[in-house]
Tab-separated table of C-alpha atoms (C1' of nucleotides) in Angstrom:
chain	number	residue	atom	x	y	z
A	2	MET	CA	17.631	75.495	123.731
A	3	THR	CA	20.291	75.013	126.430
A	4	THR	CA	23.897	75.025	125.328
A	5	THR	CA	26.519	72.772	126.922
A	6	ARG	CA	28.117	75.842	128.389
A	7	ASP	CA	24.840	76.968	130.062
A	8	LEU	CA	24.247	73.449	131.329
A	9	LEU	CA	27.675	73.528	133.021
A	10	VAL	CA	26.989	76.916	134.562
A	11	ASP	CA	23.625	75.882	135.874
A	12	THR	CA	24.942	72.674	137.322
A	13	MET	CA	27.833	74.536	138.962
A	14	LYS	CA	25.417	77.037	140.457
A	15	GLN	CA	23.474	74.213	142.041
A	16	LEU	CA	26.579	72.469	143.395
A	17	LEU	CA	28.085	75.647	144.745
A	18	TRP	CA	24.904	76.057	146.755
A	19	GLU	CA	24.817	72.483	147.970
A	20	ARG	CA	28.538	71.892	148.664
A	21	GLY	CA	30.412	75.182	148.262
A	22	TYR	CA	33.480	75.728	146.132
A	23	ASP	CA	36.266	73.649	147.604
A	24	ALA	CA	34.195	70.580	148.079
A	25	THR	CA	32.838	70.642	144.528
A	26	SER	CA	35.002	68.874	141.935
A	27	PRO	CA	34.818	69.010	138.170
A	28	ASN	CA	33.888	65.340	138.345
A	29	HIS	CA	30.789	66.175	140.397
A	30	VAL	CA	29.755	68.677	137.749
A	31	LEU	CA	30.292	66.113	134.968
A	32	GLU	CA	28.318	63.412	136.699
A	33	ARG	CA	25.309	65.567	137.419
A	34	SER	CA	25.237	67.320	134.064
A	35	GLY	CA	26.099	64.330	131.907
A	36	VAL	CA	28.743	66.455	130.128
A	37	GLY	CA	32.116	64.801	129.355
A	38	LYS	CA	35.501	65.935	130.651
A	39	GLY	CA	36.669	66.991	127.224
A	40	SER	CA	33.667	69.357	126.855
A	41	PHE	CA	34.250	70.820	130.259
A	42	TYR	CA	37.752	71.951	129.543
A	43	HIS	CA	36.779	73.039	126.052
A	44	HIS	CA	34.319	75.585	127.409
A	45	PHE	CA	36.175	76.541	130.595
A	46	LYS	CA	39.853	76.619	131.230
A	47	SER	CA	39.518	75.603	134.915
A	48	LYS	CA	37.147	74.810	137.723
A	49	LYS	CA	37.726	78.335	138.963
A	50	SER	CA	36.583	79.978	135.785
A	51	LEU	CA	33.419	78.010	135.682
A	52	ALA	CA	32.746	78.832	139.292
A	53	ILE	CA	33.192	82.557	138.603
A	54	ALA	CA	30.724	82.391	135.685
A	55	ALA	CA	28.225	80.553	137.966
A	56	MET	CA	28.630	83.016	140.793
A	57	GLU	CA	28.189	86.030	138.471
A	58	ALA	CA	25.027	84.475	137.172
A	59	ARG	CA	23.802	83.778	140.699
A	60	ALA	CA	24.584	87.316	141.805
A	61	ASP	CA	22.556	88.758	138.912
A	62	GLU	CA	19.684	86.472	139.753
A	63	LEU	CA	19.607	87.349	143.436
A	64	ILE	CA	19.964	91.091	142.850
A	65	THR	CA	17.000	90.896	140.449
A	66	GLU	CA	14.970	88.960	143.050
A	67	PHE	CA	15.734	91.606	145.610
A	68	ASP	CA	14.770	94.446	143.307
A	69	THR	CA	11.544	92.670	142.370
A	70	VAL	CA	10.370	92.242	145.981
A	71	ILE	CA	11.207	95.780	146.885
A	72	ALA	CA	9.505	97.200	143.774
A	73	THR	CA	6.345	95.065	143.958
A	74	THR	CA	5.644	95.387	147.682
A	75	GLN	CA	3.168	98.098	148.546
A	76	GLY	CA	3.624	100.189	151.602
A	77	ASP	CA	6.427	102.053	153.410
A	78	TRP	CA	10.099	101.160	153.988
A	79	LEU	CA	9.202	98.711	156.746
A	80	ASP	CA	6.759	96.815	154.568
A	81	LYS	CA	9.392	96.513	151.832
A	82	VAL	CA	12.179	95.390	154.101
A	83	SER	CA	9.871	92.932	155.893
A	84	ALA	CA	8.867	91.483	152.524
A	85	TYR	CA	12.547	90.929	151.727
A	86	LEU	CA	13.187	89.368	155.160
A	87	ARG	CA	10.209	87.112	154.760
A	88	MET	CA	11.079	85.652	151.374
A	89	PRO	CA	11.069	81.860	151.396
A	90	ARG	CA	14.563	80.450	152.200
A	91	HIS	CA	16.129	77.026	152.151
A	92	ALA	CA	17.204	77.262	155.779
A	93	LEU	CA	19.427	74.220	156.097
A	94	THR	CA	21.162	74.533	152.701
A	95	GLY	CA	22.072	78.119	153.256
A	96	CYS	CA	22.195	81.349	151.265
A	97	ARG	CA	22.587	80.610	147.518
A	98	ILE	CA	25.573	82.868	147.370
A	99	GLY	CA	26.645	83.760	150.925
A	100	ARG	CA	27.055	80.045	151.664
A	101	ILE	CA	30.494	79.872	150.148
A	102	VAL	CA	32.295	82.809	151.702
A	103	GLN	CA	34.093	80.712	154.308
A	104	ASP	CA	35.668	78.304	151.819
A	105	PRO	CA	39.430	78.851	152.098
A	106	SER	CA	39.884	79.229	148.305
A	107	VAL	CA	37.443	82.094	148.226
A	108	ILE	CA	39.967	84.499	149.707
A	109	ASP	CA	41.050	84.666	146.057
A	110	SER	CA	40.026	88.093	144.735
A	111	GLU	CA	38.566	86.787	141.498
A	112	LEU	CA	36.366	84.309	143.247
A	113	GLN	CA	35.382	86.935	145.825
A	114	ALA	CA	34.443	89.581	143.273
A	115	PRO	CA	30.873	88.334	142.554
A	116	LEU	CA	30.292	88.100	146.342
A	117	GLN	CA	31.471	91.699	146.752
A	118	ARG	CA	29.255	92.842	143.937
A	119	TYR	CA	26.203	91.070	145.330
A	120	PHE	CA	26.545	92.277	148.891
A	121	GLY	CA	27.635	95.725	147.770
A	122	ALA	CA	24.552	96.067	145.562
A	123	LEU	CA	22.162	95.076	148.374
A	124	GLN	CA	24.004	97.247	150.859
A	125	GLN	CA	23.638	100.294	148.646
A	126	ARG	CA	19.984	99.642	147.913
A	127	LEU	CA	19.072	99.136	151.625
A	128	SER	CA	21.142	102.171	152.627
A	129	ALA	CA	19.260	104.313	150.121
A	130	LEU	CA	15.937	102.948	151.281
A	131	TYR	CA	16.675	103.660	154.951
A	132	THR	CA	18.198	107.079	154.071
A	133	ASP	CA	15.079	108.113	152.171
A	134	ALA	CA	12.829	106.912	155.000
A	135	ARG	CA	14.822	108.954	157.494
A	136	ASN	CA	14.781	112.039	155.319
A	137	GLU	CA	11.015	111.719	154.947
A	138	GLY	CA	10.713	111.514	158.742
A	139	LYS	CA	9.397	107.951	158.686
A	140	LEU	CA	12.405	106.406	160.296
A	141	SER	CA	13.858	107.401	163.700
A	142	ALA	CA	16.605	110.045	163.225
A	143	GLY	CA	18.772	108.082	165.694
A	144	CYS	CA	19.215	105.283	163.121
A	145	GLN	CA	22.266	105.160	160.933
A	146	PRO	CA	21.202	103.921	157.467
A	147	GLU	CA	24.451	102.145	156.510
A	148	GLY	CA	24.619	100.328	159.836
A	149	LEU	CA	21.030	99.306	159.563
A	150	ALA	CA	21.653	97.989	156.053
A	151	THR	CA	24.639	95.972	157.224
A	152	ALA	CA	22.538	94.589	160.130
A	153	THR	CA	19.747	93.665	157.756
A	154	LEU	CA	22.007	91.603	155.521
A	155	SER	CA	23.827	90.130	158.499
A	156	ILE	CA	20.654	88.922	160.236
A	157	VAL	CA	19.813	86.844	157.137
A	158	GLN	CA	23.302	85.384	156.734
A	159	GLY	CA	23.605	84.743	160.491
A	160	GLY	CA	20.172	83.139	160.652
A	161	PHE	CA	21.318	80.685	157.981
A	162	VAL	CA	24.504	79.870	159.944
A	163	TYR	CA	22.736	79.494	163.282
A	164	GLY	CA	19.937	77.409	161.772
A	165	ARG	CA	22.314	75.007	160.118
A	166	ALA	CA	24.395	74.718	163.267
A	167	VAL	CA	21.431	73.647	165.348
A	168	SER	CA	19.571	71.918	162.536
A	169	GLN	CA	16.462	74.073	162.986
A	170	ASP	CA	14.923	75.186	159.796
A	171	GLN	CA	12.775	77.920	161.342
A	172	ALA	CA	15.779	79.695	162.810
A	173	VAL	CA	16.397	82.072	159.886
A	174	ASN	CA	12.754	83.040	159.958
A	175	ASP	CA	12.837	83.524	163.729
A	176	ALA	CA	15.888	85.769	163.499
A	177	CYS	CA	14.386	87.818	160.669
A	178	GLU	CA	11.009	88.107	162.405
A	179	SER	CA	12.635	89.257	165.572
A	180	PHE	CA	14.626	91.847	163.604
A	181	ILE	CA	11.484	93.086	161.941
A	182	GLY	CA	9.984	93.622	165.425
A	183	LEU	CA	13.025	95.732	166.370
A	184	LEU	CA	12.827	97.725	163.158
A	185	ALA	CA	9.121	98.409	163.730
A	186	SER	CA	10.032	100.386	166.854
A	187	GLN	CA	11.992	102.778	164.637
A	188	ARG	CA	9.003	103.528	162.383
A	189	LEU	CA	7.569	106.991	162.714
A	190	ASN	CA	4.230	108.588	161.632
B	11	MET	CA	53.783	70.333	180.328
B	12	THR	CA	51.934	69.831	177.117
B	13	THR	CA	51.375	66.332	175.971
B	14	THR	CA	51.489	65.347	172.303
B	15	ARG	CA	47.765	64.760	172.379
B	16	ASP	CA	47.074	68.263	173.670
B	17	LEU	CA	49.438	69.686	171.080
B	18	LEU	CA	47.439	67.940	168.346
B	19	VAL	CA	44.147	69.229	169.719
B	20	ASP	CA	45.381	72.805	169.968
B	21	THR	CA	46.860	72.745	166.461
B	22	MET	CA	43.575	71.350	165.096
B	23	LYS	CA	41.599	74.059	166.909
B	24	GLN	CA	43.713	76.720	165.173
B	25	LEU	CA	43.451	75.109	161.729
B	26	LEU	CA	39.688	74.539	162.043
B	27	TRP	CA	39.425	78.229	162.649
B	28	GLU	CA	41.655	79.214	159.750
B	29	ARG	CA	40.615	76.694	157.111
B	30	GLY	CA	37.569	74.820	158.371
B	31	TYR	CA	37.155	71.037	158.561
B	32	ASP	CA	37.138	69.785	154.925
B	33	ALA	CA	40.119	71.892	153.862
B	34	THR	CA	42.273	70.804	156.830
B	35	SER	CA	44.305	67.692	156.273
B	36	PRO	CA	46.129	65.517	158.788
B	37	ASN	CA	49.348	66.590	156.993
B	38	HIS	CA	48.586	70.237	157.788
B	39	VAL	CA	48.254	69.375	161.459
B	40	LEU	CA	51.485	67.345	161.379
B	41	GLU	CA	53.466	70.099	159.658
B	42	ARG	CA	52.395	72.863	161.979
B	43	SER	CA	52.702	70.851	165.183
B	44	GLY	CA	55.871	68.973	164.297
B	45	VAL	CA	54.224	65.726	165.349
B	46	GLY	CA	54.753	62.654	163.192
B	47	LYS	CA	52.131	60.626	161.365
B	48	GLY	CA	52.587	57.604	163.525
B	49	SER	CA	51.887	59.686	166.676
B	50	PHE	CA	48.797	61.200	165.119
B	51	TYR	CA	47.138	57.902	164.499
B	52	HIS	CA	48.291	56.509	167.848
B	53	HIS	CA	46.407	59.247	169.733
B	54	PHE	CA	43.453	59.546	167.383
B	55	LYS	CA	41.830	56.999	165.119
B	56	SER	CA	40.940	59.549	162.435
B	57	LYS	CA	40.933	63.154	161.363
B	58	LYS	CA	37.310	63.259	162.389
B	59	SER	CA	37.915	62.143	165.915
B	60	LEU	CA	40.640	64.760	166.402
B	61	ALA	CA	38.380	67.421	164.981
B	62	ILE	CA	35.596	66.452	167.438
B	63	ALA	CA	38.000	66.710	170.390
B	64	ALA	CA	39.133	70.106	169.128
B	65	MET	CA	35.621	71.388	168.695
B	66	GLU	CA	34.494	70.233	172.060
B	67	ALA	CA	37.434	72.076	173.616
B	68	ARG	CA	36.629	75.167	171.584
B	69	ALA	CA	32.981	75.051	172.624
B	70	ASP	CA	33.935	74.851	176.265
B	71	GLU	CA	36.331	77.769	175.859
B	72	LEU	CA	33.795	80.016	174.150
B	73	ILE	CA	30.961	79.233	176.551
B	74	THR	CA	33.334	80.147	179.435
B	75	GLU	CA	34.248	83.372	177.682
B	76	PHE	CA	30.577	84.273	177.281
B	77	ASP	CA	29.772	83.481	180.909
B	78	THR	CA	32.662	85.594	182.049
B	79	VAL	CA	31.654	88.666	180.061
B	80	ILE	CA	28.106	88.414	181.226
B	81	ALA	CA	29.039	87.883	184.820
B	82	THR	CA	31.720	90.573	185.109
B	83	THR	CA	29.807	93.307	183.250
B	84	GLN	CA	28.034	95.672	185.650
B	85	GLY	CA	24.644	97.061	184.733
B	86	ASP	CA	21.350	95.834	183.330
B	87	TRP	CA	20.542	93.336	180.577
B	88	LEU	CA	21.481	95.814	177.818
B	89	ASP	CA	24.868	96.473	179.287
B	90	LYS	CA	25.589	92.814	179.487
B	91	VAL	CA	24.409	91.950	175.982
B	92	SER	CA	26.286	95.046	174.629
B	93	ALA	CA	29.484	93.863	176.314
B	94	TYR	CA	29.121	90.462	174.605
B	95	LEU	CA	28.410	92.010	171.192
B	96	ARG	CA	31.384	94.307	171.619
B	97	MET	CA	33.952	91.578	172.448
B	98	PRO	CA	37.022	91.789	170.123
B	99	ARG	CA	36.583	89.624	167.030
B	100	HIS	CA	38.841	88.445	164.208
B	101	ALA	CA	36.473	89.748	161.568
B	102	LEU	CA	38.042	88.290	158.423
B	103	THR	CA	38.920	84.888	159.911
B	104	GLY	CA	35.409	84.315	161.202
B	105	CYS	CA	33.841	82.870	164.347
B	106	ARG	CA	36.160	80.407	165.982
B	107	ILE	CA	33.415	77.817	165.955
B	108	GLY	CA	30.594	79.040	163.697
B	109	ARG	CA	33.084	79.287	160.879
B	110	ILE	CA	32.856	75.598	160.006
B	111	VAL	CA	29.121	75.068	159.881
B	112	GLN	CA	28.884	75.227	156.102
B	113	ASP	CA	31.532	72.583	155.493
B	114	PRO	CA	29.766	69.729	153.712
B	115	SER	CA	31.162	67.097	156.029
B	116	VAL	CA	29.733	68.887	159.027
B	117	ILE	CA	26.273	67.601	158.301
B	118	ASP	CA	27.581	64.532	160.116
B	119	SER	CA	25.883	64.405	163.475
B	120	GLU	CA	28.976	63.685	165.475
B	121	LEU	CA	30.804	66.619	164.004
B	122	GLN	CA	27.738	68.780	164.483
B	123	ALA	CA	27.230	67.909	168.102
B	124	PRO	CA	29.734	70.463	169.533
B	125	LEU	CA	28.173	73.188	167.392
B	126	GLN	CA	24.727	72.328	168.658
B	127	ARG	CA	25.981	72.328	172.221
B	128	TYR	CA	27.760	75.670	171.863
B	129	PHE	CA	24.856	77.523	170.153
B	130	GLY	CA	22.260	75.761	172.398
B	131	ALA	CA	24.130	76.948	175.486
B	132	LEU	CA	24.315	80.589	174.385
B	133	GLN	CA	20.720	80.533	173.154
B	134	GLN	CA	19.524	79.292	176.591
B	135	ARG	CA	21.592	81.847	178.510
B	136	LEU	CA	20.469	84.812	176.320
B	137	SER	CA	16.826	83.634	176.469
B	138	ALA	CA	16.989	83.490	180.178
B	139	LEU	CA	18.554	86.947	180.357
B	140	TYR	CA	15.893	88.442	178.153
B	141	THR	CA	13.130	86.618	179.982
B	142	ASP	CA	14.319	87.927	183.387
B	143	ALA	CA	14.580	91.442	181.987
B	144	ARG	CA	11.082	91.296	180.676
B	145	ASN	CA	9.690	89.839	183.913
B	146	GLU	CA	11.309	92.650	185.791
B	147	GLY	CA	9.677	95.182	183.493
B	148	LYS	CA	13.007	96.339	182.061
B	149	LEU	CA	12.447	94.989	178.563
B	150	SER	CA	9.482	95.841	176.376
B	151	ALA	CA	6.687	93.233	176.829
B	152	GLY	CA	6.308	93.027	173.034
B	153	CYS	CA	9.683	91.263	172.731
B	154	GLN	CA	9.888	87.539	172.512
B	155	PRO	CA	12.987	86.358	174.475
B	156	GLU	CA	13.790	83.314	172.392
B	157	GLY	CA	13.508	85.190	169.105
B	158	LEU	CA	15.676	87.976	170.504
B	159	ALA	CA	18.293	85.431	171.575
B	160	THR	CA	18.323	83.869	168.117
B	161	ALA	CA	18.627	87.294	166.529
B	162	THR	CA	21.539	88.176	168.874
B	163	LEU	CA	23.503	85.089	167.928
B	164	SER	CA	22.632	85.524	164.252
B	165	ILE	CA	23.749	89.132	164.077
B	166	VAL	CA	27.261	88.051	165.131
B	167	GLN	CA	27.440	85.116	162.773
B	168	GLY	CA	26.038	87.141	159.926
B	169	GLY	CA	28.373	90.040	160.591
B	170	PHE	CA	31.266	87.642	160.180
B	171	VAL	CA	29.913	86.327	156.807
B	172	TYR	CA	29.071	89.750	155.450
B	173	GLY	CA	32.456	91.157	156.565
B	174	ARG	CA	34.410	88.383	154.934
B	175	ALA	CA	32.376	88.667	151.724
B	176	VAL	CA	33.177	92.298	151.318
B	177	SER	CA	36.620	92.213	153.004
B	178	GLN	CA	35.700	94.812	155.586
B	179	ASP	CA	36.886	94.095	159.017
B	180	GLN	CA	34.641	96.639	160.751
B	181	ALA	CA	31.455	95.030	159.360
B	182	VAL	CA	30.860	92.677	162.299
B	183	ASN	CA	31.186	95.535	164.660
B	184	ASP	CA	28.901	97.791	162.548
B	185	ALA	CA	26.235	95.038	162.542
B	186	CYS	CA	26.519	94.486	166.289
B	187	GLU	CA	26.551	98.225	167.059
B	188	SER	CA	23.425	98.733	164.930
B	189	PHE	CA	21.737	95.871	166.683
B	190	ILE	CA	22.604	97.329	170.063
B	191	GLY	CA	20.922	100.550	168.954
B	192	LEU	CA	17.763	98.634	168.144
B	193	LEU	CA	17.825	96.767	171.411
B	194	ALA	CA	18.250	100.017	173.296
B	195	SER	CA	14.753	101.090	172.087
B	196	GLN	CA	13.345	98.123	173.944
B	197	ARG	CA	14.817	99.070	177.275
B	198	LEU	CA	12.312	100.265	179.903
B	199	ASN	CA	12.758	102.230	183.185
C	30	DG	C1'	32.860	69.996	120.331
C	31	DT	C1'	33.342	65.663	122.523
C	32	DC	C1'	35.793	61.328	123.659
C	33	DT	C1'	39.201	58.363	126.211
C	34	DA	C1'	43.660	57.860	128.259
C	35	DT	C1'	47.046	59.449	131.157
C	36	DA	C1'	49.589	62.210	134.575
C	37	DG	C1'	51.124	64.284	138.991
C	38	DC	C1'	49.727	65.362	143.300
C	39	DG	C1'	47.793	65.374	147.937
C	40	DG	C1'	44.338	63.249	151.092
C	41	DG	C1'	43.391	59.782	154.667
C	42	DA	C1'	44.945	55.954	156.551
C	43	DT	C1'	47.570	51.350	157.666
C	44	DA	C1'	51.804	48.311	158.607
C	45	DG	C1'	55.438	47.056	160.977
C	46	DA	C1'	60.061	48.294	162.700
C	47	DC	C1'	62.167	50.632	166.637
D	22	DG	C1'	54.858	56.426	171.544
D	23	DT	C1'	57.090	57.560	167.438
D	24	DC	C1'	59.177	56.630	162.829
D	25	DT	C1'	59.176	55.504	157.766
D	26	DA	C1'	57.262	53.190	153.954
D	27	DT	C1'	53.398	52.052	151.457
D	28	DC	C1'	48.539	51.936	149.706
D	29	DC	C1'	44.409	53.413	147.300
D	30	DC	C1'	41.690	57.010	146.041
D	31	DG	C1'	39.924	61.298	144.004
D	32	DC	C1'	41.248	65.931	142.430
D	33	DT	C1'	42.529	68.981	138.562
D	34	DA	C1'	43.829	69.049	134.779
D	35	DT	C1'	46.372	67.857	129.767
D	36	DA	C1'	46.938	65.157	125.290
D	37	DG	C1'	45.607	63.722	121.248
D	38	DA	C1'	42.227	61.021	118.583
D	39	DC	C1'	37.569	61.407	116.382
DNA sequence: GTCTATAGCGGGATAGAC
DNA sequence: GTCTATCCCGCTATAGAC
């Protein structure tokens, strides 16, 4: 059973993905969800508060997806990272959460918080993964784990941006695949 | 001597960088430039047409910057690409042109055209650079030049996105530096 | 909880005088 | 070429009835 509140959050998640924050209006949410204006402002005090709820939910969802891929993929660090980089992506729509970071309103610290949490969580996990690999002698000692983690997250975000700019839906995959090739050269044993 | 038209284009270039397309209104342009509304619509028939002019000018500027760095940097392919990746960047504001690709209105083909031209130009140049390097035996034969070019452009765009998301202005540089480290492993001779 | 009505504001543009 | 006045619309709510 889906409550009205949950319906609003789910609808906002979808619209934030499709149109970002600034370009999504309360009216869009109402039209798509079928909820009335009175209900909207009964459950949430503003567009911003609904967006925050939606982004927190999205962050949780994506962190869980990441953890699942890493945990269920057999093999060494490169196999796990490759599995993450090869997850199916909606290339032209963009990252379900990274898509909104350039919206002017998102400089606001409350709106930015879920983004920081999401990227911070993945950065930590990837850093730990690369650090362990290096300590076990399976990753070239010349690599800096934090930098590699930042690059890993950046290649995905940048692949989305580039792909949308040139309208080529295979661009994210190309960028990721090329990055995997470079990472493979750092694999030892 | 700067004409009113040029002043409008320059102001729009700046605002597209700071706020993107959808969040920039004609009134913003008028306030910052000191031009009147009548003049605006005398020189341009719409916000969109001014934005296209501004983006074309920006694309020209950035392509020229790229060509200059590549041409003036001494050394092999890795030195040239590294010099490009190490160019100073306004990390938290974003790429002067890539910054706007997620704006919903920019799915419009006329608005997208300058973006396609810019990224297409750099993609071609980088592909050629990597192809030549490989043919000369200076780049590992296992590398695919087009994929490497896509990854090179993506690492910059993604570094901007990641850096803004976590409010860390060194993130773009970290991502680029890490990518340079990976590229270095592909250098032969 | 949900509805309809209303409000104030800014966006994007047009009209016509100067 | 530039100015001011005006227009219609959608955004982000708020008010108060049901």
